[in-house]
Coordinates of C-alpha atoms in Angstrom, one line a residue:
Chain A
M1 CA 31.2 15.6 -5.5
S2 CA 28.9 12.7 -4.2
R3 CA 26.6 12.9 -1.2
F4 CA 28.2 10.7 0.5
S5 CA 31.3 12.9 0.1
K6 CA 29.3 15.9 0.9
C7 CA 27.8 14.1 4.0
L8 CA 31.6 13.5 5.0
S9 CA 32.4 16.7 4.4
Y10 CA 29.6 18.1 6.5
Q11 CA 30.5 15.7 9.0
I12 CA 33.8 16.1 9.5
K13 CA 34.4 20.2 9.5
R14 CA 31.3 20.1 12.6
K15 CA 33.1 16.6 14.5
V16 CA 36.9 19.1 14.4
M17 CA 35.0 22.7 14.6
S18 CA 33.6 21.6 18.2
T19 CA 37.4 18.9 18.9
F20 CA 38.7 22.9 18.6
I21 CA 36.3 24.1 21.0
F22 CA 36.4 21.2 23.6
L23 CA 40.6 21.5 23.0
G24 CA 40.1 25.1 23.8
F25 CA 38.2 24.9 27.2
Y26 CA 40.4 22.0 28.3
T27 CA 43.9 23.9 27.4
A28 CA 42.4 26.9 30.0
I29 CA 41.8 24.5 32.5
C30 CA 44.9 22.7 32.2
A31 CA 46.6 26.1 32.8
V32 CA 44.9 27.4 34.7
L33 CA 45.0 24.3 37.1
Y34 CA 48.9 23.6 36.0
L35 CA 49.2 27.9 37.5
L36 CA 48.0 26.2 40.8
T37 CA 50.1 23.7 41.1
L38 CA 53.2 26.5 40.3
F39 CA 51.9 28.3 42.7
A40 CA 52.2 26.0 46.0
N41 CA 55.2 24.3 44.8
S42 CA 57.1 27.9 44.7
T43 CA 54.6 28.7 48.6
S44 CA 55.6 25.0 50.4
N45 CA 59.0 22.9 50.6
G46 CA 56.6 19.6 49.0
H47 CA 57.1 18.8 45.9
S48 CA 54.3 19.2 42.9
S49 CA 53.2 17.9 39.5
F50 CA 50.1 17.9 37.7
N51 CA 48.8 15.8 35.1
S52 CA 46.0 16.5 33.1
S53 CA 44.4 12.8 32.0
M54 CA 43.6 14.2 28.0
F55 CA 43.9 10.9 27.2
F56 CA 40.1 10.1 29.6
T57 CA 38.9 13.1 28.6
A58 CA 39.1 12.7 25.0
A59 CA 37.9 9.4 25.5
I60 CA 34.7 10.7 27.4
F61 CA 34.3 13.8 25.5
G62 CA 34.2 11.1 21.9
F63 CA 31.6 8.9 24.2
V64 CA 29.3 12.2 24.8
Y65 CA 29.9 14.0 22.1
V66 CA 28.4 11.2 19.5
I67 CA 26.0 10.8 21.2
A68 CA 24.6 13.8 21.9
D69 CA 25.4 14.8 18.2
Y70 CA 23.4 11.3 17.0
K71 CA 19.5 12.1 16.0
S72 CA 19.9 16.0 15.3
K73 CA 22.9 15.5 12.7
T74 CA 20.9 12.7 11.6
N75 CA 17.2 14.2 11.3
Y76 CA 18.7 17.3 10.0
L77 CA 20.7 15.0 6.8
M78 CA 17.8 13.6 6.0
M79 CA 15.2 16.7 5.8
F80 CA 18.5 17.5 3.3
G81 CA 17.5 14.6 1.3
N82 CA 20.6 12.1 2.2
T83 CA 19.8 8.7 3.1
R84 CA 20.5 6.8 5.9
K85 CA 23.5 4.4 4.1
N86 CA 25.2 7.9 3.3
I87 CA 24.7 9.1 6.6
F88 CA 25.3 6.2 8.5
L89 CA 28.9 5.2 6.6
S90 CA 29.5 9.2 6.5
S91 CA 29.0 9.4 10.2
L92 CA 31.1 6.4 11.1
S93 CA 34.0 7.5 8.8
S94 CA 33.7 11.2 10.5
N95 CA 34.2 9.2 14.1
I96 CA 37.3 7.9 12.6
V97 CA 38.6 10.9 11.9
L98 CA 37.9 11.9 15.0
S99 CA 39.3 9.3 17.1
V100 CA 42.3 9.9 14.6
L101 CA 41.9 13.7 15.7
L102 CA 41.7 12.9 19.4
M103 CA 44.5 10.1 19.4
I104 CA 47.0 12.9 18.1
I105 CA 45.8 15.7 20.3
S106 CA 46.4 13.6 23.4
T107 CA 49.9 12.8 22.2
V108 CA 50.9 16.0 21.9
F109 CA 49.1 17.5 25.1
S110 CA 50.6 14.3 26.8
I111 CA 54.6 15.4 25.0
I112 CA 54.2 19.4 26.2
E113 CA 53.2 18.2 29.1
S114 CA 56.2 15.7 30.1
A115 CA 58.6 19.2 28.7
L116 CA 57.1 21.5 30.8
T117 CA 57.0 19.0 33.7
E118 CA 60.5 18.6 33.3
L119 CA 61.1 22.9 32.7
L120 CA 59.2 23.6 35.3
Y121 CA 59.3 21.4 37.7
K122 CA 62.6 19.3 36.8
S123 CA 61.1 16.0 36.8
N124 CA 60.0 13.6 34.3
E125 CA 57.9 11.6 37.0
G126 CA 55.1 12.1 34.9
M127 CA 52.7 8.9 35.5
N128 CA 51.7 7.2 32.1
L129 CA 48.9 4.3 33.2
L130 CA 49.9 2.5 29.8
H131 CA 53.2 2.5 30.1
A132 CA 52.2 0.9 33.8
I133 CA 49.9 -1.5 32.1
Y134 CA 52.2 -2.5 29.0
P135 CA 55.5 -2.2 30.3
E136 CA 56.9 -2.5 26.7
S137 CA 54.6 0.0 25.1
N138 CA 56.7 3.4 23.5
M139 CA 54.8 6.6 21.8
G140 CA 53.8 4.1 19.0
T141 CA 52.8 1.9 20.0
E142 CA 50.3 3.6 22.8
M143 CA 49.0 6.2 20.0
L144 CA 48.2 3.2 18.0
F145 CA 46.0 1.3 21.1
M146 CA 44.6 4.7 21.9
G147 CA 43.7 5.3 18.1
A148 CA 41.3 2.0 18.6
L149 CA 40.4 2.7 21.3
L150 CA 38.7 5.5 20.6
I151 CA 37.7 4.2 17.1
L152 CA 35.5 1.5 19.3
I153 CA 34.4 4.6 21.6
T154 CA 32.3 6.0 19.0
S155 CA 31.4 3.2 18.0
V156 CA 29.8 1.5 21.3
S157 CA 28.4 5.0 21.1
T158 CA 27.1 5.1 17.2
L159 CA 25.0 1.7 18.4
Y160 CA 23.7 4.0 21.6
G161 CA 22.9 6.4 19.0
A162 CA 21.0 4.1 17.0
L163 CA 19.2 2.4 19.1
A164 CA 18.4 5.7 21.3
Y165 CA 17.0 7.0 17.6
K166 CA 14.6 3.9 17.3
F167 CA 13.6 3.4 20.8
G168 CA 13.3 6.1 22.5
S169 CA 13.6 6.8 26.1
I170 CA 13.0 3.4 26.7
F171 CA 16.2 2.4 25.5
K172 CA 18.0 5.3 27.6
I173 CA 16.5 4.5 30.5
L174 CA 17.1 0.2 30.8
F175 CA 20.6 1.6 28.9
W176 CA 21.4 3.8 32.1
V177 CA 20.3 1.4 35.0
A178 CA 21.9 -1.6 33.6
F179 CA 24.9 0.3 33.3
G180 CA 25.4 2.1 36.7
M181 CA 23.7 -1.5 38.0
S182 CA 26.9 -3.0 36.3
F183 CA 29.7 -1.2 38.7
M184 CA 27.7 -3.1 41.2
F185 CA 27.8 -6.9 40.1
F186 CA 30.9 -7.0 37.2
P187 CA 34.2 -6.0 40.2
L188 CA 33.0 -9.3 41.8
S189 CA 32.4 -11.9 39.1
P190 CA 35.8 -13.6 38.5
T191 CA 34.6 -14.6 34.7
V192 CA 34.2 -10.5 33.7
A193 CA 37.7 -9.9 35.0
N194 CA 39.0 -12.6 33.3
L195 CA 37.0 -11.3 29.8
F196 CA 38.4 -8.1 30.9
N197 CA 41.9 -8.9 30.6
A198 CA 41.7 -10.9 27.4
F199 CA 39.9 -8.5 25.5
F200 CA 42.5 -5.4 26.5
C201 CA 45.5 -8.3 26.4
Y202 CA 46.5 -7.8 30.2
G203 CA 49.9 -9.5 31.2
V204 CA 50.0 -10.9 26.9
P205 CA 53.6 -10.0 25.2
N206 CA 52.7 -7.4 23.3
G207 CA 49.8 -7.2 24.6
I208 CA 49.6 -3.2 23.8
L209 CA 49.7 -4.2 19.8
L210 CA 47.4 -6.9 20.5
A211 CA 44.6 -5.2 22.4
P212 CA 44.4 -2.5 19.1
I213 CA 43.3 -5.9 17.2
N214 CA 40.7 -6.9 19.5
F215 CA 39.4 -3.3 19.8
I216 CA 38.6 -3.0 15.8
I217 CA 37.1 -6.5 15.9
A218 CA 34.7 -5.7 18.6
S219 CA 33.6 -1.3 16.9
L220 CA 33.1 -3.5 13.3
I221 CA 30.4 -5.8 15.1
L222 CA 28.9 -3.1 17.0
Y223 CA 28.9 -1.1 13.5
V224 CA 27.1 -3.9 11.5
I225 CA 24.4 -4.1 14.7
S226 CA 24.2 -0.2 14.7
Y227 CA 23.6 -0.3 10.7
A228 CA 21.1 -3.5 10.6
A229 CA 19.0 -1.1 13.4
V230 CA 19.7 2.4 11.3
L231 CA 19.0 0.9 7.3
R232 CA 15.1 0.4 7.8
Q233 CA 14.1 2.8 10.9
S234 CA 11.7 5.2 10.3
Q235 CA 12.5 8.6 11.1
A236 CA 12.0 10.5 14.8
V237 CA 10.7 13.6 15.6
Chain B
M1 CA 9.5 7.3 -20.3
S2 CA 6.4 7.9 -17.9
E3 CA 5.0 11.3 -17.8
F4 CA 4.9 11.5 -14.1
I5 CA 7.7 12.8 -11.9
L6 CA 5.8 10.6 -8.7
E7 CA 4.2 7.8 -9.5
T8 CA 2.9 5.9 -6.1
K9 CA 0.6 2.5 -6.1
A10 CA -1.5 1.2 -3.8
L11 CA 0.5 2.9 -0.8
N12 CA -0.4 1.6 2.2
K13 CA 1.0 2.4 6.0
S14 CA -0.8 1.5 9.1
Y15 CA 0.6 2.7 13.0
G16 CA -1.5 0.3 15.8
D17 CA -4.6 0.0 14.3
V18 CA -4.9 3.6 12.3
K19 CA -4.9 3.0 9.0
A20 CA -2.7 6.0 8.2
V21 CA -2.8 5.7 4.4
R22 CA -5.0 3.4 2.2
D23 CA -4.6 2.2 -1.3
F24 CA -3.4 5.1 -2.1
T25 CA -2.6 5.5 -6.3
V26 CA -2.0 8.6 -7.7
G27 CA 0.6 10.5 -10.7
L28 CA 2.0 13.8 -10.3
E29 CA 2.9 16.1 -13.4
R30 CA 6.1 18.4 -14.8
N31 CA 5.7 21.6 -14.3
K32 CA 2.5 21.6 -12.0
I33 CA 1.6 22.9 -8.5
Y34 CA -0.6 20.5 -6.5
G35 CA -2.2 21.5 -3.0
L36 CA -2.3 18.3 -0.9
L37 CA -5.2 18.9 0.8
G38 CA -7.3 17.2 4.2
R39 CA -8.0 17.4 7.1
N40 CA -5.4 16.6 10.6
G41 CA -5.0 13.3 10.5
A42 CA -6.2 12.7 7.6
G43 CA -2.6 11.3 6.0
K44 CA -0.8 14.5 4.0
T45 CA 2.5 14.0 5.9
T46 CA 2.6 10.1 6.2
F47 CA 2.2 10.5 2.2
L48 CA 4.8 13.3 2.2
N49 CA 6.5 10.9 4.4
I50 CA 6.6 8.2 2.4
I51 CA 7.4 9.4 -0.1
S52 CA 10.4 11.7 0.5
S53 CA 11.9 8.4 2.5
R54 CA 11.7 9.9 6.1
I55 CA 9.4 6.2 6.5
F56 CA 8.5 2.8 4.5
A57 CA 5.4 2.5 3.2
D58 CA 3.7 -1.5 4.5
S59 CA 3.2 -2.0 0.6
G60 CA 2.6 -0.9 -2.2
E61 CA 5.3 1.3 -4.8
V62 CA 7.0 4.9 -4.9
R63 CA 8.3 5.7 -8.0
L64 CA 10.4 9.6 -8.3
F65 CA 11.4 10.5 -11.8
G66 CA 11.6 7.0 -13.3
Y67 CA 13.6 5.8 -9.8
N68 CA 12.1 3.4 -7.0
A69 CA 12.5 6.4 -4.5
V70 CA 13.3 3.6 -1.4
E71 CA 16.3 4.7 -0.1
N72 CA 17.6 5.9 -3.8
Q73 CA 19.5 8.5 -3.6
E74 CA 19.2 9.4 -7.4
A75 CA 15.6 10.1 -6.5
L76 CA 15.8 12.2 -3.0
A77 CA 18.4 14.3 -4.7
K78 CA 16.1 15.7 -6.4
I79 CA 13.9 16.7 -3.8
C80 CA 13.5 19.3 -1.3
Y81 CA 11.5 18.4 1.8
M82 CA 10.4 20.9 3.9
P83 CA 8.3 19.7 6.9
E84 CA 6.3 20.9 9.2
K85 CA 8.5 19.6 12.5
D86 CA 11.8 21.0 13.5
L87 CA 14.3 19.3 12.0
F88 CA 16.7 21.6 12.3
I89 CA 20.1 21.8 14.5
E90 CA 18.7 24.6 17.2
T91 CA 22.1 26.1 17.9
A92 CA 22.7 26.5 13.8
R93 CA 22.5 29.9 13.0
V94 CA 20.1 30.4 9.9
S95 CA 23.4 32.0 7.8
R96 CA 24.7 28.5 8.5
I97 CA 21.8 26.8 7.7
L98 CA 21.5 27.7 4.9
K99 CA 25.7 27.2 3.7
D100 CA 24.2 23.3 4.2
A101 CA 21.3 23.3 2.1
A102 CA 24.0 24.6 -0.7
I103 CA 26.1 22.4 -0.1
F104 CA 22.8 19.9 -0.4
Y105 CA 21.3 21.1 -3.2
D106 CA 23.0 21.2 -6.4
N107 CA 20.5 24.0 -8.5
F108 CA 20.2 26.4 -4.6
D109 CA 20.8 29.9 -5.3
M110 CA 22.5 31.8 -2.6
E111 CA 21.5 35.3 -4.1
Y112 CA 17.9 34.3 -4.2
A113 CA 17.6 32.6 -0.3
Q114 CA 19.5 35.9 0.2
R115 CA 17.6 38.5 -1.3
L116 CA 14.2 36.8 0.1
C117 CA 16.3 36.7 3.6
K118 CA 15.8 40.1 3.5
K119 CA 11.7 40.5 1.7
F120 CA 10.8 38.6 4.4
D121 CA 13.3 40.0 7.5
L122 CA 14.8 37.0 8.2
S123 CA 17.9 37.6 9.6
T124 CA 20.4 35.6 8.6
G125 CA 22.8 36.2 12.3
K126 CA 20.0 34.4 14.8
K127 CA 20.7 31.0 16.1
Y128 CA 17.5 29.0 15.3
K129 CA 16.6 28.8 18.3
A130 CA 15.9 32.1 18.8
L131 CA 13.5 32.3 16.2
S132 CA 9.6 32.5 16.2
R133 CA 7.3 29.8 15.3
G134 CA 6.7 32.3 12.0
Y135 CA 10.5 32.7 10.9
E136 CA 10.8 28.9 11.4
S137 CA 8.4 28.5 8.3
I138 CA 9.9 31.5 6.7
I139 CA 13.7 29.7 7.1
R140 CA 11.9 27.3 5.7
I141 CA 10.3 28.7 2.6
V142 CA 13.4 30.2 1.8
I143 CA 15.8 26.7 1.7
G144 CA 11.9 25.5 0.1
L145 CA 12.1 27.9 -3.4
A146 CA 15.7 28.3 -3.2
S147 CA 16.8 25.2 -3.6
R148 CA 15.4 25.2 -7.1
A149 CA 15.0 21.4 -6.4
P150 CA 13.2 19.7 -9.4
L151 CA 10.5 18.3 -6.8
T152 CA 9.6 20.6 -3.5
I153 CA 7.4 19.7 -1.2
F154 CA 6.1 21.9 1.4
D155 CA 4.4 20.9 4.1
E156 CA 2.3 23.6 5.8
P157 CA 4.3 26.3 4.9
V158 CA 2.7 29.4 6.2
L159 CA 1.8 28.3 9.8
G160 CA 2.3 31.4 12.4
L161 CA 2.7 33.7 9.1
D162 CA 0.4 36.8 9.4
A163 CA -1.6 37.6 6.3
A164 CA 0.9 40.3 4.7
V165 CA 3.9 37.6 4.8
R166 CA 1.4 34.3 3.9
D167 CA 0.6 36.5 0.7
L168 CA 4.6 37.6 0.0
F169 CA 4.9 34.1 0.3
Y170 CA 2.0 33.1 -2.1
R171 CA 3.1 36.1 -4.9
E172 CA 7.6 34.6 -4.5
L173 CA 6.1 31.1 -4.9
I174 CA 4.2 32.4 -8.6
A175 CA 7.2 34.7 -9.0
D176 CA 10.0 31.8 -9.0
Y177 CA 7.8 29.6 -10.3
E178 CA 7.0 32.0 -13.8
S179 CA 11.2 32.1 -14.1
N180 CA 11.8 28.2 -12.2
P181 CA 9.6 25.8 -13.3
R182 CA 8.9 22.8 -11.1
T183 CA 7.0 20.7 -9.0
Y184 CA 5.6 21.9 -6.3
I185 CA 3.0 19.7 -3.4
I186 CA 1.7 22.2 -1.0
S187 CA 0.1 20.5 1.8
T188 CA -2.1 23.3 3.7
H189 CA -5.0 23.9 6.1
L190 CA -5.9 27.5 4.3
I191 CA -7.4 26.6 0.9
E192 CA -9.6 29.4 0.6
E193 CA -6.1 31.5 0.1
S194 CA -4.1 29.2 -1.3
A195 CA -6.5 27.3 -3.9
D196 CA -5.2 30.3 -6.7
V197 CA -1.5 29.4 -6.3
F198 CA -2.3 25.2 -6.4
E199 CA -3.3 24.3 -10.7
E200 CA -4.1 20.7 -9.3
A201 CA -5.5 19.9 -5.5
L202 CA -5.3 16.1 -4.3
I203 CA -8.1 16.1 -1.8
I204 CA -7.3 12.9 1.0
K205 CA -9.8 11.7 3.7
D206 CA -8.7 8.9 6.0
G207 CA -5.8 7.9 4.3
M208 CA -7.1 7.5 0.8
L209 CA -7.1 10.1 -2.3
V210 CA -10.5 11.7 -2.4
E211 CA -10.1 13.7 -5.7
K212 CA -7.4 14.4 -8.2
L213 CA -8.5 17.7 -10.0
P214 CA -8.0 21.0 -11.5
V215 CA -8.9 23.7 -9.4
D216 CA -11.3 25.0 -11.6
E217 CA -12.7 22.7 -12.6
L218 CA -13.2 21.5 -8.7
K219 CA -14.9 25.1 -8.6
E220 CA -16.6 25.1 -11.6
M221 CA -18.2 21.1 -10.8
A222 CA -18.9 22.9 -6.9
R223 CA -22.7 24.9 -7.0
Y224 CA -25.2 25.7 -4.3
V225 CA -28.7 24.4 -5.2
S226 CA -31.0 26.3 -3.2
G227 CA -34.8 27.0 -2.6
K228 CA -38.5 25.0 -1.7
A229 CA -37.1 22.4 0.2
S230 CA -39.4 20.4 -3.1
V231 CA -37.8 22.4 -5.8
V232 CA -34.4 21.3 -4.4
D233 CA -35.3 17.6 -4.1
D234 CA -36.6 17.7 -7.5
A235 CA -34.0 19.8 -8.6
V236 CA -30.8 17.7 -7.3
S237 CA -32.6 14.2 -7.7
G238 CA -29.8 11.4 -8.6
M239 CA -27.3 14.7 -8.5
N240 CA -23.8 13.9 -6.3
I241 CA -25.1 15.1 -3.4
V242 CA -21.9 16.3 -0.6
H243 CA -24.0 18.4 1.6
S244 CA -27.7 19.7 2.4
E245 CA -29.2 21.3 5.2
M246 CA -32.1 23.3 6.2
V247 CA -32.3 27.2 6.5
G248 CA -35.5 28.2 7.6
N249 CA -37.8 26.9 4.7
V250 CA -35.3 27.2 2.0
K251 CA -33.0 24.4 1.6
I252 CA -28.9 24.1 0.3
C253 CA -27.9 22.0 -1.3
A254 CA -24.3 21.2 -2.5
V255 CA -23.5 19.3 -5.4
F256 CA -20.1 18.2 -6.8
E257 CA -20.5 16.7 -10.1
R258 CA -19.8 17.9 -14.2
L259 CA -23.1 20.3 -14.7
T260 CA -23.7 21.0 -18.5
D261 CA -25.2 24.9 -19.1
E262 CA -28.3 22.8 -20.5
K263 CA -28.6 21.9 -16.5
L264 CA -27.9 24.6 -14.9
R265 CA -30.3 26.2 -17.1
M266 CA -32.8 23.6 -16.1
L267 CA -31.9 24.1 -12.3
A268 CA -32.4 28.4 -12.8
S269 CA -36.1 27.3 -14.6
G270 CA -37.6 25.1 -12.0
G271 CA -36.7 27.3 -10.2
A272 CA -34.3 27.0 -8.0
D273 CA -31.0 29.0 -7.3
V274 CA -27.6 28.0 -8.0
S275 CA -24.2 29.7 -7.1
P276 CA -21.1 28.4 -6.6
V277 CA -19.6 26.7 -3.6
P278 CA -16.1 28.4 -2.2
V279 CA -13.5 26.2 -2.7
Q280 CA -12.5 26.1 1.6
K281 CA -16.5 24.8 1.8
L282 CA -15.9 22.4 -1.1
F283 CA -13.3 20.7 0.9
I284 CA -14.9 20.7 4.7
Y285 CA -17.6 18.9 2.2
L286 CA -15.9 16.5 0.9
T287 CA -13.7 15.1 3.4
E288 CA -17.1 15.8 6.2
Q289 CA -16.6 12.2 8.8
N290 CA -20.0 11.2 7.3
Q291 CA -19.1 11.9 3.7
E292 CA -19.2 8.9 2.0
V293 CA -16.8 9.4 0.1
V294 CA -16.8 10.4 -3.3
K295 CA -14.7 8.2 -5.9

């Protein structure tokens, strides 16, 4: 077994295990909320429904997990005599596995949720945001979109992790200040809005199929930048 | 093919204005235990980090098992470097860490690791973050010994360990070395008690290699010459004096060079007392800030 395979297997195991722990907690919380809405439905004349927004939560989990895990995992694998190249490439591959796993979980959750809504509330009115943005979408194209978007999100996290590892707290402070300020300025800028629409292929025919291409190209660029940051990086403790 | 498993040529590494490693050239042989000795900030950890590719040298060359060591997986796979700093995943249990080590070290002996855990009274069910400083050192010792890596490196392996556990470590090291010979580099401050374990000592001062000698030879070369100041001054004239002090009317000089039996007899007949210098003291003399480099 090559060192790359060992690193990959180690990283996939860790990520899959963490994902299932996350899933366990999330399912428990959703079950409680479901019961609450059921209870509310049975004690009032109004109509209740429930949407777990699994994909958004999964995306946040993927983003935070990759960042939180970056430094400790890199140092740990380096201590066991693995090269930066093997650690990085195995991280990239395991991030793709994580993205696909989260995409499958989100889809399965969505299917179960529709079935439950239909069964419990006798309604199939559950809102699908992707379907609202891309009217021509179906489950297959939505899965493709979600998978590519998750790959992009984990590539952003990897770049964040690599730069935070390299520059330490200075980078973290600057990043989060800039991130916070972006919420004040970006919505006011028509250029940013146009770029955003173009990137997500909003309003473009077959946009849900074209947007994933943009996501993958962007994630490739981010991974190349991350690799450049990692390649000659001294170990930081 | 080179006789050395590790060769460095003119290594240099600076942090700003501080030269952590300077012109470091050394060759280490197969199946020997090397002691890496130097004061705080002498450059020991920087040197170890460079040879294990954790950091990059500014200039110079490192060859491990014949390979250029920089980011070379073939070379790095043959090293087990247990650093002083915490690099373990804090939430992982000891058993998990041992399993991970077994994945990455081809010759890792899990049975031996389990036996060592029992001997050192290390609970494998504990999380790393719950371990005391001493047990953090013990887990490094267990992984290093059980890794059976052709080049095993310990940076300050006995930090936080009491005398009995330190003694157990030295005995285990020797026992395992006899049955599974390999090259060790052990960086430590506790020289007196570990000197008997080392076959060769590498003494570093200000980032430079000051001495690389078999420990027995090191002990033989270091002598105190003491007596009346005038007698001692005459006796040590022209010798390599690494330390001198006055205690009352008695002058004590530590000399560091190969002395023939004839020379020793001459010193004694001249009225000077000659006695061995403890290794720890010799190390202090060789690395004293006002001491000239003895190369």
